[in-house]
């Protein structure tokens, strides 16, 4: 029997689900769509894909048909990784963005080729059991017939309308009554349903080399974009070896760069220099060490991580134990510091997870970025704005360029112990994701909290400038004051903040699984 603590010390209305076949997502209708695939004879991959496709309809504030995606999958014997992030148009170069201080966040100059559809196809072909078209049935039904919008999604939807209402296609698709849907209001998306059907019947061919690609390219040209049908046709999803890093007897696996997953591994490697289990959980001493380790990790990641073809340091250099020990020695236990990157040796998002009785476990993530993404919608295809992940600093490894993958925030995680599967999990939410992975791992491995408690616990988030630390509602005032006395620029968030990620977790038990969906979203864990 799994040896973690079965206490649930944090305010929450959630209890984990214990079953032999499980799905956990951030939206109940999507979780149930996934489970329905298992009930008709499908496996964990079929369940994950049906959930992912349904999420494009029922949680459009975080993802769409035009998202990117990544996956780590245990097939019963070994791990597989899939990088389905898209590349920039061939016409993008630094000159195109001359005079700008940062990459655009909206419109066609923020869009790289969407990769999610290619992930659905690749995973279904290699590991799925059900016909590809079957996976689309729940999503097409909700898009065509409508669904009642949940409270959290309604709130996130309304917050983005003022910024995106004038972007071509957005209001037509996402504001059919002139406003964001209210909680409980039915939303239908007929264009979305039609496009899903086209993808299903052509196994994605129409999206990359057919009529859908042509329509997106035509829209790009009409609105000053550089994306062409050739850019869509050149896209590939790539099978990769997950990057593993040991921590306290278990191994955290992440998709290697161009993702930020290595940041969680770097932070944990730095934290190995401290005996966190001897420090009280949720204390200022514990939080301070975690925050400082995360800042050091991000300093390296923001300097070095890019498309693998342009990386100037090796992943092994960033994760070298001696290098990480040298970084840990930079931490002052009593004082916050502003980190600089080291010199290693040469060398808006939805997350879901599913597992079945055969032993297959899937850790899957897809996202537009910054909520609805670029705001561009073509035939129901809401397009991501992953181009914002590039930088415009000359000489930087992540400098914008042609047919190049940008630095990516979305990361699925997987934990093994002694080569056997332990847990699939993710914490969606921009730069919060690597920070969330780190915090969940510390709670799971150092403090032996069960996955539900590890997800429900209050979180912290280092700001993108690595100076401000946002602290979630519920952390005691004495802890906040202690952190401030060490020099941390602490800002406590309000009760309903969604800035601290939304976790879904599945842990392997002796006779089945424990599935957890946390309290910060409308999500659900289901099983049978």
Coordinates of C-alpha atoms in Angstrom, one line a residue:
X1 CA 0.0 0.0 0.0
X2 CA 1.2 3.5 -0.9
X3 CA 2.9 5.0 2.2
X4 CA 2.0 8.7 2.0
X5 CA 0.1 10.6 4.6
X6 CA -3.7 10.2 4.2
X7 CA -4.6 13.4 6.0
X8 CA -6.3 16.3 4.2
X9 CA -5.1 19.4 6.1
X10 CA -6.2 22.1 3.7
X11 CA -9.6 23.7 3.2
X12 CA -11.1 21.9 0.2
X13 CA -14.3 20.2 -0.8
X14 CA -12.4 17.6 -2.9
X15 CA -11.7 14.0 -2.1
X16 CA -9.7 11.8 -4.4
X17 CA -11.3 9.1 -6.6
X18 CA -10.0 5.5 -6.2
X19 CA -10.7 3.2 -9.1
X20 CA -9.0 0.9 -11.7
X21 CA -9.8 3.3 -14.7
X22 CA -9.6 7.0 -14.0
X23 CA -9.6 10.4 -15.8
X24 CA -8.9 13.8 -14.2
X25 CA -9.4 17.1 -16.0
X26 CA -10.2 20.7 -15.3
X27 CA -13.8 20.5 -16.6
X28 CA -16.3 17.8 -15.6
X29 CA -17.9 17.3 -19.0
X30 CA -14.4 16.6 -20.5
X31 CA -13.5 14.2 -17.7
X32 CA -16.8 12.3 -18.4
X33 CA -16.2 12.3 -22.1
X34 CA -12.8 10.6 -21.5
X35 CA -14.3 8.0 -19.2
X36 CA -17.0 7.2 -21.7
X37 CA -14.3 6.1 -24.1
X38 CA -13.0 3.6 -21.6
X39 CA -16.5 2.3 -21.0
X40 CA -16.9 1.5 -24.7
X41 CA -13.6 -0.4 -24.7
X42 CA -11.0 2.3 -25.3
X43 CA -7.8 2.7 -23.3
X44 CA -6.2 5.6 -21.4
X45 CA -5.0 7.2 -24.7
X46 CA -8.5 7.2 -26.1
X47 CA -9.8 8.7 -22.9
X48 CA -7.2 11.4 -22.8
X49 CA -7.8 12.4 -26.4
X50 CA -11.5 12.5 -26.1
X51 CA -11.1 14.7 -23.0
X52 CA -8.6 16.9 -24.8
X53 CA -10.8 17.4 -27.8
X54 CA -13.8 18.1 -25.6
X55 CA -11.9 20.7 -23.7
X56 CA -11.5 22.7 -26.8
X57 CA -15.2 23.2 -26.7
X58 CA -16.1 23.4 -23.0
X59 CA -13.0 25.3 -21.8
X60 CA -12.2 27.7 -24.6
X61 CA -10.6 30.2 -22.2
X62 CA -7.5 28.0 -22.1
X63 CA -7.3 26.0 -25.3
X64 CA -8.7 25.3 -28.7
X65 CA -8.3 23.4 -31.9
X66 CA -5.4 25.8 -32.7
X67 CA -3.4 24.9 -29.5
X68 CA -0.1 23.2 -29.1
X69 CA 0.3 20.0 -27.1
X70 CA 2.8 17.7 -25.3
X71 CA 2.4 14.3 -23.8
X72 CA 4.3 11.8 -21.6
X73 CA 2.9 8.3 -21.7
X74 CA 3.6 5.1 -19.9
X75 CA 2.6 2.2 -22.2
X76 CA 2.8 -0.4 -19.5
X77 CA 6.5 -1.0 -20.1
X78 CA 8.3 2.3 -20.8
X79 CA 7.9 6.0 -21.1
X80 CA 7.3 7.9 -24.4
X81 CA 7.4 11.7 -24.9
X82 CA 5.6 13.7 -27.7
X83 CA 6.5 17.3 -28.6
X84 CA 3.6 18.6 -30.7
X85 CA 4.5 22.3 -30.4
X86 CA 4.5 24.3 -33.6
X87 CA 7.2 26.2 -35.4
X88 CA 7.2 29.8 -36.6
X89 CA 6.4 30.8 -40.2
X90 CA 9.3 30.6 -42.7
X91 CA 9.0 34.3 -43.2
X92 CA 9.6 35.3 -39.6
X93 CA 13.0 36.9 -38.7
X94 CA 14.2 39.6 -36.4
X95 CA 13.8 42.2 -39.1
X96 CA 10.0 41.6 -39.2
X97 CA 9.7 42.7 -35.6
X98 CA 12.3 45.5 -35.7
X99 CA 11.5 48.4 -33.4
X100 CA 9.4 46.3 -31.0
X101 CA 10.5 45.6 -27.5
X102 CA 8.7 42.2 -27.3
X103 CA 6.9 39.8 -29.5
X104 CA 3.2 40.6 -30.1
X105 CA 0.6 38.8 -28.0
X106 CA -2.4 39.2 -30.4
X107 CA -3.1 38.7 -34.1
X108 CA -1.3 36.7 -36.7
X109 CA 2.2 37.9 -35.7
X110 CA 1.8 36.0 -32.4
X111 CA 0.8 32.6 -34.0
X112 CA 3.1 29.7 -34.7
X113 CA 1.8 26.6 -36.5
X114 CA -0.7 24.9 -34.1
X115 CA 0.4 21.4 -33.1
X116 CA -2.5 19.9 -31.0
X117 CA -4.2 18.2 -33.9
X118 CA -1.0 16.5 -34.8
X119 CA -0.7 15.2 -31.2
X120 CA -4.2 13.8 -31.4
X121 CA -3.4 11.9 -34.6
X122 CA 0.0 10.7 -33.5
X123 CA -1.2 9.3 -30.2
X124 CA -4.3 7.7 -31.6
X125 CA -2.3 6.0 -34.4
X126 CA 0.4 4.6 -32.2
X127 CA -1.4 3.8 -28.9
X128 CA -5.2 4.2 -29.3
X129 CA -7.7 1.4 -29.6
X130 CA -10.9 3.1 -30.8
X131 CA -11.5 4.6 -34.2
X132 CA -10.2 8.1 -34.4
X133 CA -13.6 9.6 -35.3
X134 CA -15.2 8.1 -32.1
X135 CA -13.0 10.4 -30.0
X136 CA -14.7 13.5 -31.4
X137 CA -18.3 12.5 -30.7
X138 CA -18.7 14.2 -27.2
X139 CA -17.0 17.4 -28.4
X140 CA -19.0 17.6 -31.6
X141 CA -22.2 17.1 -29.6
X142 CA -21.4 19.8 -27.1
X143 CA -20.3 22.2 -29.9
X144 CA -23.4 21.6 -32.0
X145 CA -26.1 21.2 -29.3
X146 CA -24.5 23.5 -26.7
X147 CA -23.5 23.1 -23.1
X148 CA -24.0 25.2 -19.9
X149 CA -21.0 27.3 -19.2
X150 CA -19.4 26.7 -15.7
X151 CA -18.8 29.5 -13.2
X152 CA -15.0 29.6 -13.4
X153 CA -14.9 29.5 -17.2
X154 CA -17.6 32.3 -17.4
X155 CA -15.4 34.5 -15.1
X156 CA -12.3 33.9 -17.2
X157 CA -14.2 34.4 -20.4
X158 CA -15.6 37.8 -19.3
X159 CA -12.2 39.0 -18.2
X160 CA -10.7 38.6 -21.7
X161 CA -13.5 40.1 -23.8
X162 CA -12.4 43.7 -23.4
X163 CA -9.0 42.9 -24.9
X164 CA -10.0 40.5 -27.6
X165 CA -13.5 41.7 -28.8
X166 CA -12.0 43.5 -31.8
X167 CA -9.6 40.7 -33.0
X168 CA -10.8 39.2 -36.3
X169 CA -13.2 36.3 -35.7
X170 CA -13.3 36.5 -31.9
X171 CA -16.6 38.2 -31.2
X172 CA -18.3 36.3 -34.0
X173 CA -17.4 33.0 -32.4
X174 CA -17.1 33.7 -28.7
X175 CA -19.6 36.6 -28.2
X176 CA -22.7 35.4 -30.2
X177 CA -25.0 37.5 -27.9
X178 CA -22.6 40.4 -27.7
X179 CA -21.1 39.3 -24.4
X180 CA -19.3 36.4 -22.6
X181 CA -21.7 33.7 -21.5
X182 CA -23.0 33.9 -17.9
X183 CA -22.7 31.0 -15.6
X184 CA -25.3 28.4 -16.6
X185 CA -25.9 30.0 -20.0
X186 CA -25.9 27.6 -23.0
X187 CA -23.1 28.2 -25.5
X188 CA -23.1 26.6 -29.0
X189 CA -20.3 26.6 -31.5
X190 CA -21.6 25.3 -34.9
X191 CA -18.4 26.3 -36.8
X192 CA -16.3 24.5 -34.1
X193 CA -18.4 21.4 -34.6
X194 CA -18.1 21.5 -38.3
X195 CA -14.3 21.8 -38.2
X196 CA -14.0 19.0 -35.6
X197 CA -16.0 16.8 -38.0
X198 CA -13.6 17.7 -40.8
X199 CA -10.6 16.8 -38.7
X200 CA -12.1 13.6 -37.6
X201 CA -13.0 12.4 -41.1
X202 CA -9.6 13.2 -42.6
X203 CA -7.5 12.2 -39.6
X204 CA -6.1 15.7 -39.4
X205 CA -5.1 15.9 -43.1
X206 CA -7.5 18.8 -43.7
X207 CA -5.9 20.8 -41.0
X208 CA -2.3 20.7 -42.2
X209 CA -2.6 19.9 -45.9
X210 CA -6.2 20.5 -46.9
X211 CA -9.0 23.0 -46.9
X212 CA -8.7 24.1 -43.3
X213 CA -5.0 24.9 -43.8
X214 CA -6.0 26.9 -46.9
X215 CA -8.6 28.9 -45.0
X216 CA -6.2 29.8 -42.2
X217 CA -3.5 30.8 -44.6
X218 CA -6.0 32.9 -46.5
X219 CA -7.1 34.6 -43.3
X220 CA -3.4 35.2 -42.4
X221 CA -2.7 36.9 -45.7
X222 CA -5.9 39.0 -45.5
X223 CA -4.9 40.3 -42.1
X224 CA -1.2 40.9 -42.7
X225 CA 0.2 37.6 -41.3
X226 CA 3.1 35.6 -42.7
X227 CA 1.6 32.1 -42.2
X228 CA 1.2 30.0 -45.4
X229 CA -0.1 26.6 -46.5
X230 CA 3.6 25.6 -46.8
X231 CA 4.1 26.4 -43.1
X232 CA 1.2 24.2 -42.1
X233 CA 2.3 21.4 -44.4
X234 CA 5.8 21.4 -43.0
X235 CA 4.6 20.7 -39.4
X236 CA 5.6 17.6 -37.6
X237 CA 5.0 16.3 -34.1
X238 CA 8.1 14.6 -32.8
X239 CA 8.5 11.6 -30.5
X240 CA 11.2 12.5 -27.9
X241 CA 12.9 10.9 -24.9
X242 CA 11.5 12.3 -21.7
X243 CA 14.2 14.0 -19.6
X244 CA 14.5 12.4 -16.1
X245 CA 16.0 13.8 -12.9
X246 CA 16.2 12.0 -9.6
X247 CA 14.8 13.6 -6.4
X248 CA 14.5 11.9 -3.0
X249 CA 14.3 8.4 -4.4
X250 CA 12.0 9.0 -7.3
X251 CA 12.5 10.4 -10.8
X252 CA 10.7 13.4 -12.2
X253 CA 10.3 13.2 -16.0
X254 CA 9.7 16.3 -18.2
X255 CA 9.6 16.9 -21.9
X256 CA 13.0 18.4 -22.8
X257 CA 13.5 21.9 -24.2
X258 CA 12.0 23.8 -25.9
X259 CA 9.8 23.5 -22.8
X260 CA 10.4 25.0 -19.3
X261 CA 10.0 21.5 -17.7
X262 CA 13.8 21.5 -17.0
X263 CA 13.2 24.4 -14.6
X264 CA 11.4 22.2 -12.1
X265 CA 14.2 19.6 -12.3
X266 CA 16.8 22.3 -11.8
X267 CA 15.0 23.7 -8.8
X268 CA 14.6 20.3 -7.2
X269 CA 18.3 19.6 -7.9
X270 CA 19.2 22.7 -6.0
X271 CA 16.8 21.8 -3.1
X272 CA 18.5 18.4 -2.7
X273 CA 21.2 20.4 -0.9
X274 CA 18.7 21.0 2.0
X275 CA 16.9 18.6 4.3
X276 CA 13.4 20.0 3.7
X277 CA 11.8 17.1 5.6
X278 CA 13.4 18.4 8.8
X279 CA 11.8 21.9 8.2
X280 CA 8.1 22.3 9.0
X281 CA 5.8 22.1 6.0
X282 CA 4.3 25.5 5.0
X283 CA 6.8 27.4 7.2
X284 CA 8.6 30.5 6.1
X285 CA 11.9 28.6 6.2
X286 CA 10.6 25.9 3.8
X287 CA 8.9 28.4 1.4
X288 CA 12.0 30.6 1.4
X289 CA 14.3 27.8 0.2
X290 CA 11.8 26.7 -2.5
X291 CA 11.3 30.3 -3.8
X292 CA 15.1 31.0 -3.9
X293 CA 15.7 27.6 -5.7
X294 CA 13.0 28.4 -8.2
X295 CA 14.4 31.9 -8.9
X296 CA 17.8 30.4 -9.6
X297 CA 16.3 27.8 -11.9
X298 CA 14.4 30.4 -13.9
X299 CA 17.5 32.6 -14.3
X300 CA 19.2 29.7 -16.1
X301 CA 16.1 28.6 -18.1
X302 CA 15.3 32.1 -19.4
X303 CA 18.9 32.5 -20.5
X304 CA 19.5 29.1 -22.2
X305 CA 16.3 27.3 -23.1
X306 CA 15.1 27.5 -26.8
X307 CA 14.5 25.2 -29.8
X308 CA 16.9 22.3 -29.3
X309 CA 18.6 23.2 -32.6
X310 CA 19.8 26.5 -31.1
X311 CA 20.5 25.6 -27.5
X312 CA 24.0 26.6 -26.5
X313 CA 24.3 24.4 -23.4
X314 CA 23.3 20.8 -23.0
X315 CA 20.5 19.6 -20.8
X316 CA 23.0 17.5 -18.9
X317 CA 25.0 20.6 -18.1
X318 CA 22.0 22.4 -16.6
X319 CA 21.2 19.2 -14.5
X320 CA 24.8 18.3 -13.5
X321 CA 24.9 17.6 -9.8
X322 CA 28.0 19.5 -9.1
X323 CA 26.7 22.5 -11.0
X324 CA 23.4 22.3 -9.0
X325 CA 25.3 22.1 -5.7
X326 CA 27.2 25.2 -6.7
X327 CA 23.9 27.0 -7.4
X328 CA 22.4 25.8 -4.0
X329 CA 25.4 27.4 -2.2
X330 CA 24.1 30.8 -3.5
X331 CA 21.0 30.6 -1.3
X332 CA 21.1 32.6 1.9
X333 CA 18.7 31.0 4.3
X334 CA 17.8 34.4 5.8
X335 CA 17.8 36.7 2.9
X336 CA 16.1 36.9 -0.6
X337 CA 18.5 37.5 -3.5
X338 CA 18.1 38.6 -7.1
X339 CA 19.5 35.7 -9.1
X340 CA 21.7 35.7 -12.2
X341 CA 22.1 32.9 -14.6
X342 CA 25.0 30.5 -14.0
X343 CA 27.5 29.1 -16.5
X344 CA 26.9 25.3 -16.7
X345 CA 29.5 23.0 -18.2
X346 CA 29.4 22.4 -21.9
X347 CA 27.7 19.6 -22.3
X348 CA -3.8 29.7 -20.5
X349 CA -3.6 25.9 -20.5
X350 CA -5.5 22.7 -19.9
X351 CA -3.9 19.6 -18.4
X352 CA -5.5 16.2 -18.1
X353 CA -4.4 12.8 -17.1
X354 CA -5.9 9.3 -17.6
X355 CA -5.0 5.7 -16.6
X356 CA -6.5 2.3 -17.3
X357 CA -6.6 -1.1 -15.8
X358 CA -4.0 -2.4 -18.2
X359 CA -1.4 -0.1 -16.6
X360 CA -1.3 2.6 -19.3
X361 CA -1.0 6.1 -17.9
X362 CA -1.2 9.4 -19.9
X363 CA 0.0 12.9 -18.9
X364 CA -1.3 15.3 -21.5
X365 CA -1.3 19.1 -21.8
X366 CA -2.6 21.5 -24.5
X367 CA -2.9 25.2 -24.5
X368 CA -3.4 28.4 -26.5
X369 CA -1.5 30.6 -24.0
X370 CA -2.6 33.7 -22.2
X371 CA -6.2 32.5 -22.1
X372 CA -7.8 32.6 -25.6
X373 CA -4.4 33.0 -27.2
X374 CA -4.0 35.3 -30.2
X375 CA -7.8 36.1 -30.3
X376 CA -7.8 35.0 -34.0
X377 CA -10.6 32.5 -34.8
X378 CA -11.0 30.9 -38.2
X379 CA -13.9 28.4 -38.8
X380 CA -14.1 27.8 -35.1
X381 CA -10.3 27.3 -34.8
X382 CA -9.1 29.5 -31.9
X383 CA -5.4 30.0 -32.5
X384 CA -2.7 30.1 -29.9
X385 CA -0.1 33.0 -29.5
X386 CA 3.0 30.9 -28.8
X387 CA 5.1 33.2 -30.9
X388 CA 5.2 35.4 -27.8
X389 CA 7.6 32.9 -26.3
X390 CA 10.4 34.1 -28.6
X391 CA 12.7 37.0 -27.6
X392 CA 14.0 39.9 -29.7
X393 CA 17.4 40.2 -28.0
X394 CA 20.2 39.8 -30.6
X395 CA 22.4 36.8 -30.0
X396 CA 19.9 35.1 -27.6
X397 CA 19.4 31.3 -28.3
X398 CA 15.6 31.9 -28.3
X399 CA 15.7 34.8 -30.8
X400 CA 12.8 34.7 -33.2
X401 CA 13.6 33.0 -36.5
X402 CA 12.1 31.0 -39.4
X403 CA 10.6 27.5 -38.8
X404 CA 11.8 27.6 -35.1
X405 CA 10.0 26.4 -32.0
X406 CA 9.7 29.0 -29.3
X407 CA 10.4 28.7 -25.5
X408 CA 7.3 26.9 -24.3
X409 CA 5.5 27.0 -20.9
X410 CA 3.2 24.0 -21.1
X411 CA 4.6 20.8 -19.6
X412 CA 3.2 17.5 -18.6
X413 CA 5.0 15.6 -15.8
X414 CA 5.5 12.0 -14.9
X415 CA 7.1 10.4 -11.8
X416 CA 8.7 7.0 -11.6
X417 CA 10.3 5.1 -8.8
X418 CA 12.8 2.3 -9.5
X419 CA 11.8 2.4 -13.1
X420 CA 8.1 1.9 -12.3
X421 CA 5.2 4.4 -12.8
X422 CA 4.4 6.4 -9.7
X423 CA 2.3 9.4 -10.7
X424 CA 1.2 11.4 -13.8
X425 CA 0.4 15.0 -13.0
X426 CA 0.5 18.6 -14.2
X427 CA -0.2 22.1 -12.9
X428 CA -1.4 24.4 -15.7
X429 CA -0.8 28.1 -15.8
X430 CA 2.0 29.8 -17.7
X431 CA 5.3 30.1 -15.7
X432 CA 3.4 28.7 -12.7
X433 CA 3.7 25.2 -14.3
X434 CA 7.3 24.6 -13.5
X435 CA 6.8 26.2 -10.1
X436 CA 3.7 24.0 -9.5
X437 CA 5.6 20.8 -10.4
X438 CA 8.3 21.8 -8.0
X439 CA 5.9 22.4 -5.1
X440 CA 3.9 19.2 -5.7
X441 CA 7.1 17.2 -5.8
X442 CA 8.4 18.7 -2.6
X443 CA 5.1 18.0 -0.8
X444 CA 4.9 14.5 -2.3
X445 CA 8.6 13.5 -1.8
X446 CA 9.8 15.5 1.2
X447 CA 6.6 15.8 3.2
X448 CA 4.9 12.6 2.0
X449 CA 1.5 14.3 1.4
X450 CA -1.0 12.4 -0.6
X451 CA -1.7 13.8 -4.1
X452 CA -5.0 15.5 -3.2
X453 CA -3.4 17.3 -0.2
X454 CA -0.3 18.3 -2.3
X455 CA -2.6 19.8 -4.9
X456 CA -4.9 21.6 -2.4
X457 CA -2.1 23.2 -0.4
X458 CA -1.6 27.0 -0.8
X459 CA 1.0 28.0 -3.4
X460 CA 3.5 30.7 -4.1
X461 CA 4.4 32.1 -7.5
X462 CA 7.6 33.9 -8.5
X463 CA 6.8 36.7 -10.9
X464 CA 8.3 36.7 -14.4
X465 CA 10.8 39.4 -13.4
X466 CA 12.0 37.1 -10.5
X467 CA 11.5 39.9 -8.0
X468 CA 7.9 39.8 -6.8
X469 CA 6.5 36.7 -5.0
X470 CA 2.8 36.2 -5.2
X471 CA 1.4 34.2 -2.3
X472 CA -2.0 32.4 -2.4
X473 CA -4.8 33.3 0.0
X474 CA -4.7 31.2 3.1
X475 CA -1.0 31.5 4.0
X476 CA -0.8 32.8 7.7
X477 CA 0.1 36.4 8.2
X478 CA 3.1 35.4 10.4
X479 CA 4.6 33.4 7.5
X480 CA 4.1 36.4 5.1
X481 CA 5.7 38.8 7.5
X482 CA 8.7 36.4 8.0
X483 CA 9.2 36.2 4.2
X484 CA 9.0 40.0 3.9
X485 CA 11.6 40.4 6.7
X486 CA 14.0 38.3 4.5
X487 CA 13.6 40.8 1.6
X488 CA 10.9 39.0 -0.4
X489 CA 8.5 41.4 -2.2
X490 CA 5.4 39.6 -1.2
X491 CA 2.0 40.2 -2.7
X492 CA -0.9 38.2 -1.3
X493 CA -3.6 37.3 -3.9
X494 CA -7.3 37.5 -3.4
X495 CA -9.4 34.4 -2.6
X496 CA -10.5 33.8 -6.2
X497 CA -7.2 34.3 -8.0
X498 CA -6.5 31.8 -10.8
X499 CA -2.8 32.7 -11.0
X500 CA -1.6 29.6 -9.0
X501 CA -2.3 26.9 -11.5
X502 CA -4.8 24.1 -11.6
X503 CA -3.5 20.6 -10.9
X504 CA -4.8 17.2 -12.0
X505 CA -3.0 14.1 -10.6
X506 CA -3.2 10.3 -10.9
X507 CA -1.1 8.1 -8.5
X508 CA -0.6 4.4 -9.1
X509 CA -1.8 2.2 -6.2
X510 CA -1.4 -1.5 -5.6
X511 CA -4.8 -2.4 -7.1
X512 CA -5.7 0.7 -9.1
X513 CA -5.3 4.4 -9.0
X514 CA -5.9 7.5 -6.9
X515 CA -7.1 10.4 -9.1
X516 CA -7.2 14.0 -7.8
X517 CA -8.6 17.2 -9.2
X518 CA -7.9 20.3 -7.2
X519 CA -10.1 23.0 -5.7
X520 CA -9.1 26.0 -7.9
X521 CA -11.1 25.1 -10.9
X522 CA -14.4 23.4 -12.0
X523 CA -12.5 20.1 -12.6
X524 CA -13.4 16.6 -11.7
X525 CA -11.7 13.2 -11.2
X526 CA -13.9 10.2 -12.4
X527 CA -13.4 6.5 -12.5
X528 CA -14.9 3.0 -12.5

